Short mmCIF file of C-alpha atoms and ligand atoms in Angstrom, two decimals:
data_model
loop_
_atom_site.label_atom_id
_atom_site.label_comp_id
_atom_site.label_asym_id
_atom_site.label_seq_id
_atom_site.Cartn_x
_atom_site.Cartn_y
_atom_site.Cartn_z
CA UNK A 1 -50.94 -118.18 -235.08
CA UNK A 2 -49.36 -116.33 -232.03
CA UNK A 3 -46.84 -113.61 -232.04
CA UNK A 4 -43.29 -115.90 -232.57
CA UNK A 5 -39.79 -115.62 -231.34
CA UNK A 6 -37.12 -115.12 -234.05
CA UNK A 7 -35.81 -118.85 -233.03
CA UNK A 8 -37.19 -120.48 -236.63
CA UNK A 9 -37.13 -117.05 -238.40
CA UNK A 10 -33.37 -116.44 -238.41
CA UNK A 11 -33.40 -120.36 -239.12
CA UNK A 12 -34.85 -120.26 -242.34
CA UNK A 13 -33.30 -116.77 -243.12
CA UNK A 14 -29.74 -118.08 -242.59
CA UNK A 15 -30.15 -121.03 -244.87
CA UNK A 16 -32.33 -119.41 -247.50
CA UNK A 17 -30.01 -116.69 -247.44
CA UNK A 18 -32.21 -113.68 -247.00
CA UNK A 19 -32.80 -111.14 -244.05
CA UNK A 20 -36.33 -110.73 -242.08
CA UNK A 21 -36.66 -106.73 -241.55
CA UNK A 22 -37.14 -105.54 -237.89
CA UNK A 23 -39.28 -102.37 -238.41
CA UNK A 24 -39.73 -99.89 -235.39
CA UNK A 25 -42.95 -98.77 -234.03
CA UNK A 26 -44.82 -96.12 -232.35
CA UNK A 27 -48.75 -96.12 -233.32
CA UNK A 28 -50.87 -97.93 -235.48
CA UNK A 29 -50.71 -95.80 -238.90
CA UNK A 30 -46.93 -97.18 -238.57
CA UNK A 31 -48.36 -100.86 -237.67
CA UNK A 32 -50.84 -101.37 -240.30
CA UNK A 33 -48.45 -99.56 -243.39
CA UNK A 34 -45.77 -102.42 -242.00
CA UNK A 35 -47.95 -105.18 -242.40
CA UNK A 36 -50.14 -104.34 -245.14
CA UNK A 37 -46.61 -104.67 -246.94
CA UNK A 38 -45.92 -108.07 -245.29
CA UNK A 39 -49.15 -109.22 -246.43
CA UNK A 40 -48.99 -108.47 -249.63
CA UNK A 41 -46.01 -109.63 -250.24
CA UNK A 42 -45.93 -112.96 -247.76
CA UNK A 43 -43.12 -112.02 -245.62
CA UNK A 44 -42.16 -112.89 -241.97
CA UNK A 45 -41.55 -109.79 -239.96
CA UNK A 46 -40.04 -108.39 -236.50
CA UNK A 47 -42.30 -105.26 -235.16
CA UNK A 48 -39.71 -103.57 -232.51
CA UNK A 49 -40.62 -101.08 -229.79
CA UNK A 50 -37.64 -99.27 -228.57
CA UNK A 51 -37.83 -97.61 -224.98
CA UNK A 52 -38.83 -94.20 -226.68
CA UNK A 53 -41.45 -95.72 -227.99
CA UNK A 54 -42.95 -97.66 -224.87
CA UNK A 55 -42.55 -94.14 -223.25
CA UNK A 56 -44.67 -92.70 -226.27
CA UNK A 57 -47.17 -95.20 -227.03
CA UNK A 58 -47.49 -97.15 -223.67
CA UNK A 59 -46.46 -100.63 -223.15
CA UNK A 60 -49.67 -101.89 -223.40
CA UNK A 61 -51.04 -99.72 -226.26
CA UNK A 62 -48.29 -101.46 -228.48
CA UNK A 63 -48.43 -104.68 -227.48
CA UNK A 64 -52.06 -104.83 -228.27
CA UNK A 65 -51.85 -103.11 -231.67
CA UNK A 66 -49.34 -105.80 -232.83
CA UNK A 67 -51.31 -108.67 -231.70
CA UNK A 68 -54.01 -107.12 -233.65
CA UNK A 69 -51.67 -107.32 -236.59
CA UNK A 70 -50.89 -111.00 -235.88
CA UNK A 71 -54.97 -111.47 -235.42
CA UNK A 72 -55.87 -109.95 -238.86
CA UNK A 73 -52.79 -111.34 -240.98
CA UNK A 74 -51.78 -114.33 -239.47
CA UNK A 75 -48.28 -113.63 -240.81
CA UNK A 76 -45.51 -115.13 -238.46
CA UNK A 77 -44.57 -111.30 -236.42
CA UNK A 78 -41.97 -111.71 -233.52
CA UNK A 79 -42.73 -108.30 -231.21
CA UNK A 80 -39.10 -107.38 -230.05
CA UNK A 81 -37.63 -105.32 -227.61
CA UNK A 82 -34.99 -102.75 -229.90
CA UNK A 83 -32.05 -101.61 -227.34
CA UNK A 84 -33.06 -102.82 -224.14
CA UNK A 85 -30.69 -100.28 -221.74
CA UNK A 86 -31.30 -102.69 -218.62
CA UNK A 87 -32.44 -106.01 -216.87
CA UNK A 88 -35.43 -104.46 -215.75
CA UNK A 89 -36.46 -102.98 -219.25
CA UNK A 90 -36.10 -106.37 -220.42
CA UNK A 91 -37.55 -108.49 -218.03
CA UNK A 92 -40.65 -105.72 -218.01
CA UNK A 93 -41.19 -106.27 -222.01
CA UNK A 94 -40.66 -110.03 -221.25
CA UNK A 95 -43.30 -110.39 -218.57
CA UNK A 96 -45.41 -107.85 -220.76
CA UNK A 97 -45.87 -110.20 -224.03
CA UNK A 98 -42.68 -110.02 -226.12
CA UNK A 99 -41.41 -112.70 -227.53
CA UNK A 100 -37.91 -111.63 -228.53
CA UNK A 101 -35.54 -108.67 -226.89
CA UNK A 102 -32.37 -107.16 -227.38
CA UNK A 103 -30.14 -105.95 -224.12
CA UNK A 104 -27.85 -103.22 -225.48
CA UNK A 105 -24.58 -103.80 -223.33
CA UNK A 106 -22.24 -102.46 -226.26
CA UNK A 107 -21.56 -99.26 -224.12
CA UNK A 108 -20.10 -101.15 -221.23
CA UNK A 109 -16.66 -102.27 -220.83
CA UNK A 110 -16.64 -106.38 -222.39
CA UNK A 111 -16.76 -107.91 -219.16
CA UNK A 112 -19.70 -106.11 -218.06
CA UNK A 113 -21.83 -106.14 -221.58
CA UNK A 114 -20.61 -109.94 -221.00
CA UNK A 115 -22.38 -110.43 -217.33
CA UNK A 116 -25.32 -108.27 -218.04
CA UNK A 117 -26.50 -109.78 -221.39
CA UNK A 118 -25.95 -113.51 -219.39
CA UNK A 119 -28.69 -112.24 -216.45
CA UNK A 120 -31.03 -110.95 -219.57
CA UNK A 121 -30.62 -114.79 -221.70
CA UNK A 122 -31.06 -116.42 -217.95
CA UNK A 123 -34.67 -114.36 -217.58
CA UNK A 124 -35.69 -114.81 -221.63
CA UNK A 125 -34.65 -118.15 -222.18
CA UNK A 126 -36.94 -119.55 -218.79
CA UNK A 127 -39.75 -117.78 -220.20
CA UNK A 128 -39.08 -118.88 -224.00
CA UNK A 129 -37.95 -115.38 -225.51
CA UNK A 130 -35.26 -114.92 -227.17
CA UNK A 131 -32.19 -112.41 -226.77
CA UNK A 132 -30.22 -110.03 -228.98
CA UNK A 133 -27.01 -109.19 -227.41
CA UNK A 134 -24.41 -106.35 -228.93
CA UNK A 135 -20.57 -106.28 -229.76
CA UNK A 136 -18.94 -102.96 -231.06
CA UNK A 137 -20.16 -98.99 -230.96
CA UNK A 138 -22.56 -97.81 -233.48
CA UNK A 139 -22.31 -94.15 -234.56
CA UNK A 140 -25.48 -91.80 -233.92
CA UNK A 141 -28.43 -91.31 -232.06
CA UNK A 142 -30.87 -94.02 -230.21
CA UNK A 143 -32.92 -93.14 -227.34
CA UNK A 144 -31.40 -90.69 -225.30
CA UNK A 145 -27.78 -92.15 -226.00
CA UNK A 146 -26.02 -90.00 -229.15
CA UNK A 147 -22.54 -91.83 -230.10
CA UNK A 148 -19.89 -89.81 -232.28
CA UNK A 149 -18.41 -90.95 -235.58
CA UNK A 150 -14.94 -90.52 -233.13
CA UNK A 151 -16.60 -92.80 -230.77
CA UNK A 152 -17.72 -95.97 -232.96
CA UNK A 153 -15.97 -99.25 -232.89
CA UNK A 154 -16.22 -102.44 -235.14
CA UNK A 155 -16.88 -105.25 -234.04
CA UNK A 156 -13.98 -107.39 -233.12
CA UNK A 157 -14.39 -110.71 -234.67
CA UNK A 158 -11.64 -112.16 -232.16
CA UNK A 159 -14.75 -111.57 -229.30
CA UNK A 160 -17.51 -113.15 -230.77
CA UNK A 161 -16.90 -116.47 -230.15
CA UNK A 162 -16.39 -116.11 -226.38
CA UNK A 163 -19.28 -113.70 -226.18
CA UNK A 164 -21.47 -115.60 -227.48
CA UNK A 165 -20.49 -119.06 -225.93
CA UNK A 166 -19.96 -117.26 -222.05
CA UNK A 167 -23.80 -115.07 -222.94
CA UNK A 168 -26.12 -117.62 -225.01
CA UNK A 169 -27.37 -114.81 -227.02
CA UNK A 170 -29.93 -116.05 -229.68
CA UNK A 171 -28.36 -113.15 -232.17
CA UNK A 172 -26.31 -111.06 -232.55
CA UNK A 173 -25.77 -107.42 -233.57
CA UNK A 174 -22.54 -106.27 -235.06
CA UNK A 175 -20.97 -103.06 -235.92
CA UNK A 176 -19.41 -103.04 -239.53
CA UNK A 177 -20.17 -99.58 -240.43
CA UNK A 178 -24.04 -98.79 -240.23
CA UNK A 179 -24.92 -96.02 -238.36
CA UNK A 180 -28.46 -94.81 -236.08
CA UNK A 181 -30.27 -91.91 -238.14
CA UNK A 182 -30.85 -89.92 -241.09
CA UNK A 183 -27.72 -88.58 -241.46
CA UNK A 184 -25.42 -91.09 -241.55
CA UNK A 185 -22.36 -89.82 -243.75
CA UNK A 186 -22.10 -86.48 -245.47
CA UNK A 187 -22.20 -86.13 -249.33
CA UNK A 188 -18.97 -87.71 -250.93
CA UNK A 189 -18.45 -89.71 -247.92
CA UNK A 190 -17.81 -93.54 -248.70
CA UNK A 191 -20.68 -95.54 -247.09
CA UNK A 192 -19.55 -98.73 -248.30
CA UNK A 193 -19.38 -101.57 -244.96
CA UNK A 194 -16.91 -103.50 -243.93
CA UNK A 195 -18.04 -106.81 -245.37
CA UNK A 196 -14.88 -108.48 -244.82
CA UNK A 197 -15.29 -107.86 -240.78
CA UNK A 198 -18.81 -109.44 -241.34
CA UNK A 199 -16.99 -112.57 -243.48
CA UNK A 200 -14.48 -112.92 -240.61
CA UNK A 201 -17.59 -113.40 -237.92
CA UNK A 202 -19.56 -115.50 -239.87
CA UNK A 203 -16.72 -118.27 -240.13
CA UNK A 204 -16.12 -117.92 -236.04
CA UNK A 205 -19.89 -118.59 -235.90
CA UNK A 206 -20.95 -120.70 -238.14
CA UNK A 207 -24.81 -121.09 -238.73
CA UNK A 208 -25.38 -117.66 -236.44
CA UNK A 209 -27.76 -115.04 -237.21
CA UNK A 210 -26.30 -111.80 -236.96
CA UNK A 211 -28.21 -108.44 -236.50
CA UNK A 212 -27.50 -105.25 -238.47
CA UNK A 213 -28.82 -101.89 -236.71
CA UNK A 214 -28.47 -98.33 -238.51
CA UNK A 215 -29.68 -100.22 -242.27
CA UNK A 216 -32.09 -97.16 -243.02
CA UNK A 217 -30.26 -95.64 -246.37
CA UNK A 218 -32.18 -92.47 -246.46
CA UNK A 219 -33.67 -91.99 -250.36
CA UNK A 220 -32.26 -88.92 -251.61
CA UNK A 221 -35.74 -88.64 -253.20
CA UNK A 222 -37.22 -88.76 -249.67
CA UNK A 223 -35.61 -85.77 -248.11
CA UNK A 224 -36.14 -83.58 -251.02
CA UNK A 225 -39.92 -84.28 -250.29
CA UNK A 226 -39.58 -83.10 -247.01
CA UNK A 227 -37.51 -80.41 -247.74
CA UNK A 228 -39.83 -79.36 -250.63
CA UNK A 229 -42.95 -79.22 -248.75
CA UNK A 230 -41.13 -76.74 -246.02
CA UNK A 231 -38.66 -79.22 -244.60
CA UNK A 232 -35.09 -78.29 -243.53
CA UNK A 233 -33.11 -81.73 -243.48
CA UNK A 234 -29.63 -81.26 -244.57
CA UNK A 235 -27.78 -83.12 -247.29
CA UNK A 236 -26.94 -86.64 -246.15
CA UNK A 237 -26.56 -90.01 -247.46
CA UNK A 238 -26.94 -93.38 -245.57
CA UNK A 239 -26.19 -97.04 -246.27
CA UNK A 240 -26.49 -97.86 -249.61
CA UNK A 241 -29.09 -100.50 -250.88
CA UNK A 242 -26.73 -103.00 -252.71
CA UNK A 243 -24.21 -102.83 -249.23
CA UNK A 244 -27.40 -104.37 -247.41
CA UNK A 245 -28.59 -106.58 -249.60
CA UNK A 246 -25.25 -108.51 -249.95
CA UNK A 247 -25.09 -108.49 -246.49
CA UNK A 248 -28.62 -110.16 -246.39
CA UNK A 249 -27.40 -113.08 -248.81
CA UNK A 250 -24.57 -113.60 -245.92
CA UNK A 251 -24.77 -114.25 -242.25
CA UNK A 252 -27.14 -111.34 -241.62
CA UNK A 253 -30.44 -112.79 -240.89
CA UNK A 254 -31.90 -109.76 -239.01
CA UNK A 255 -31.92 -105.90 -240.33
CA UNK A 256 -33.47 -102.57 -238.54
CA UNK A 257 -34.82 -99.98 -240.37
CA UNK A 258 -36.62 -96.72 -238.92
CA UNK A 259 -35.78 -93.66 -239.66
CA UNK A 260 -36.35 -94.49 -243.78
CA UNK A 261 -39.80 -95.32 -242.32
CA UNK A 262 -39.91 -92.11 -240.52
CA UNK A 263 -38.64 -90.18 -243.43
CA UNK A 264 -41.68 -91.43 -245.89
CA UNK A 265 -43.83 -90.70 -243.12
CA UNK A 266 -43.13 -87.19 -243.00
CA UNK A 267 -42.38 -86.36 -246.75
CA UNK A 268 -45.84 -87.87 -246.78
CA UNK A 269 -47.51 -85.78 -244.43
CA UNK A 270 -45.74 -82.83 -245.01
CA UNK A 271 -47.05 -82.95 -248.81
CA UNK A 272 -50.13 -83.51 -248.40
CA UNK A 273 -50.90 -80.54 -245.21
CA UNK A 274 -49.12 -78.07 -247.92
CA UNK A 275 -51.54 -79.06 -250.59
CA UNK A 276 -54.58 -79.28 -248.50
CA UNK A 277 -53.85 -76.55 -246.11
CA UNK A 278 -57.48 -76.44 -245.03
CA UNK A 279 -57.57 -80.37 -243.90
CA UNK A 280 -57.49 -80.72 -240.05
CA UNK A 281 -59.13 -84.44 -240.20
CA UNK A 282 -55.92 -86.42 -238.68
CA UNK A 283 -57.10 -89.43 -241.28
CA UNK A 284 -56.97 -86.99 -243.81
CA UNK A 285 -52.94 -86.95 -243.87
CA UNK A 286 -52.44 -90.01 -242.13
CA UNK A 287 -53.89 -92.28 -244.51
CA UNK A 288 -51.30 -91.28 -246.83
CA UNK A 289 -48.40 -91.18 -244.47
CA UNK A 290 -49.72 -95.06 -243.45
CA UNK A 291 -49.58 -95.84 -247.37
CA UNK A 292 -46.23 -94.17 -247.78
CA UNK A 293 -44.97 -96.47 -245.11
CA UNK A 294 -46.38 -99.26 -246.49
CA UNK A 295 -44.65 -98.57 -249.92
CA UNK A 296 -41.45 -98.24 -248.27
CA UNK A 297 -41.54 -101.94 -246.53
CA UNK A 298 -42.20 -103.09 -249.42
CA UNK A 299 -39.81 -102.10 -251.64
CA UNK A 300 -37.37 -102.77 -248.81
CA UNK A 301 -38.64 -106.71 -248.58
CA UNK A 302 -38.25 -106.53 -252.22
CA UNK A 303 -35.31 -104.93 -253.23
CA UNK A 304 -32.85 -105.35 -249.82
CA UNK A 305 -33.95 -107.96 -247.46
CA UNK A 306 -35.10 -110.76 -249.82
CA UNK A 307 -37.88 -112.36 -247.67
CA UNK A 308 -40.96 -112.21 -249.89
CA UNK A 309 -42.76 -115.29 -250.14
CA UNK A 310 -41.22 -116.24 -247.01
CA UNK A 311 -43.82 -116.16 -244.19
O1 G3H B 1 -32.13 -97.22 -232.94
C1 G3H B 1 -33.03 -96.49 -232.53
C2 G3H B 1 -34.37 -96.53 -233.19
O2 G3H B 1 -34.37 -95.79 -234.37
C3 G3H B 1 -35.42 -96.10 -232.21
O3 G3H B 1 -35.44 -94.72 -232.08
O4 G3H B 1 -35.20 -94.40 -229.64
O5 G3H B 1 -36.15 -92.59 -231.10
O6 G3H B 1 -37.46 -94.67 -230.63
P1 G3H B 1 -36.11 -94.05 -230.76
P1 13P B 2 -31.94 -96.43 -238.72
O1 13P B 2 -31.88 -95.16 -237.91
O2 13P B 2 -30.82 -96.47 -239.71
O3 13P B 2 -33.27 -96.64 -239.34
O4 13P B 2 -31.69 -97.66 -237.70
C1 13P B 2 -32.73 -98.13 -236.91
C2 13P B 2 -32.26 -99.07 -235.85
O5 13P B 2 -31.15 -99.55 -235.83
C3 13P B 2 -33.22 -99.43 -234.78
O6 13P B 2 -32.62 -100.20 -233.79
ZN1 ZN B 3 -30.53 -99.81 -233.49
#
């Protein structure tokens, strides 16, 4: 099977009430630990390459890796563009391979986000890719763009209906209090989200899959590994398990996770350089970081996004 777009993905996920997970990537440790969980457990998944990590890994470089993963699994894998800043990002990634792509125009005034995510559906839908378009302000860091909590916005449900009719987006990704990176909320913070906002949306659109960025809920477990093994994350809690999954069972067909990835990665390599100070063999602490990752995808297919068995 080739890579796929999300088109019968979010399909299925809508009516079987689950969520596929869109898991970021940068190099092939982080490829195969992602799909040696979705093969195991017989799940559909979304690899996503943001522009940090085309800058990284080269274009090229990723695109291959994941069609290796679609070669060796055959699992259906849609390889998506995460927070396309431009047209020419997006029609690069489109030309390049991808078969799905999100154009971030939720920093723009409405009218704009409105007539730049149009140009991107134009380009994607000619060359049978589909788009991810964005309403509302997420808190934190992506790329090089770092949004305060001041600065976030939820979604306003009265503007979904016209952006989506006026745009054609294929998804959409909604802010109802998720948040970009590891430290989301501080200790005794409520990170509960806005599930009404999310109830409100899902009745203007009925049948639409809707995108939740910021899902990583940073085990507490996690970054006292890190900080253990000579670490120095602060205290910080992120979106809590049960919040996602009942957002899965609703209109949320699509959820990103990558810094929960990134955090098992590290507490994993971080362990095992401080008990094996001597090891300089890269495999020798990347084979566990790769397994780490792998054990986090699959207990979030498991336990928060519902699509096992799914594929
Ligand atoms: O939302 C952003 C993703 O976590 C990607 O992060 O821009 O550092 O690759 P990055
Ligand atoms: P996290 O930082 O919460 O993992 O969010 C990742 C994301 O939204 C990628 O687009
Ligand atoms: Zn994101």
């Amino acid at each position: 099977m080739p890579l796929v777009t999300t088109t019968k993905m979010f399909e299925n996920a809508y009516k079987g009430g689950y969520a596929v997970g869109a898991f970021n990537v940068n190099n092939m440790e982080i490829i195969q630990g992602i799909v040696g969980a979705a093969q195991k457990l017989n799940s559909p998944l979304i690899l996503q390459v943001s522009k940090g990590a085309r800058a990284y890994a080269n274009h090229t470089f990723l695109t291959k890796l994941v069609e290796a993963a679609v070669y060796e699994t055959g699992l259906p894998i849609a390889l998506h563009l995460d927070h396309g800043p431009d047209f020419e990002t997006c029609k690069s990634c489109i030309d390049g391979g991808f078969t799905s792509v999100m154009i971030d125009g939720s920093a723009h005034p409405y009218e704009q986000n409105v007539e730049i995510t149009k140009k991107v559906v134009e380009y994607a839908h000619e060359h049978g890719v589909t788009v991810e378009g964005e309403l509302g302000k997420l808190a934190g860091i992506e790329d090089d763009v770092q949004v305060s909590a001041e600065d976030a916005l939820f979604t306003n449900p009265d503007e979904v209906e016209d952006f989506v009719s006026r745009t054609g987006v294929d998804s959409l990704a909604i802010a109802i209090g998720t948040s970009h990176g590891a430290y989301k909320f501080k200790p005794g913070q409520d990170p509960s989200l806005r599930l009404d906002i999310l109830e409100d949306i899902a009745k203007r659109l009925p049948g639409f899959p809707i995108v939740l960025h910021g899902a990583s809920s940073v085990p507490q477990e996690f970054v006292a590994l890190v900080n253990k093994y000579g670490g120095r994350m602060p205290d910080a809690i992120g979106i809590p398990e049960s919040e996602l999954k009942k957002a899965a069972a609703m209109a949320v067909c699509k959820i990103n996770i990558d810094s929960d990835l990134r955090l098992a990665m590290t507490a994993a390599v971080r362990k095992h350089l401080f008990e094996n100070p001597g090891d300089f063999d890269p495999r020798q602490y990347l084979a566990p970081a790769r397994s780490a990752i792998e054990d986090m995808v699959a207990h979030k297919i498991q336990n928060v996004l519902g699509c096992a068995g799914k594929a």
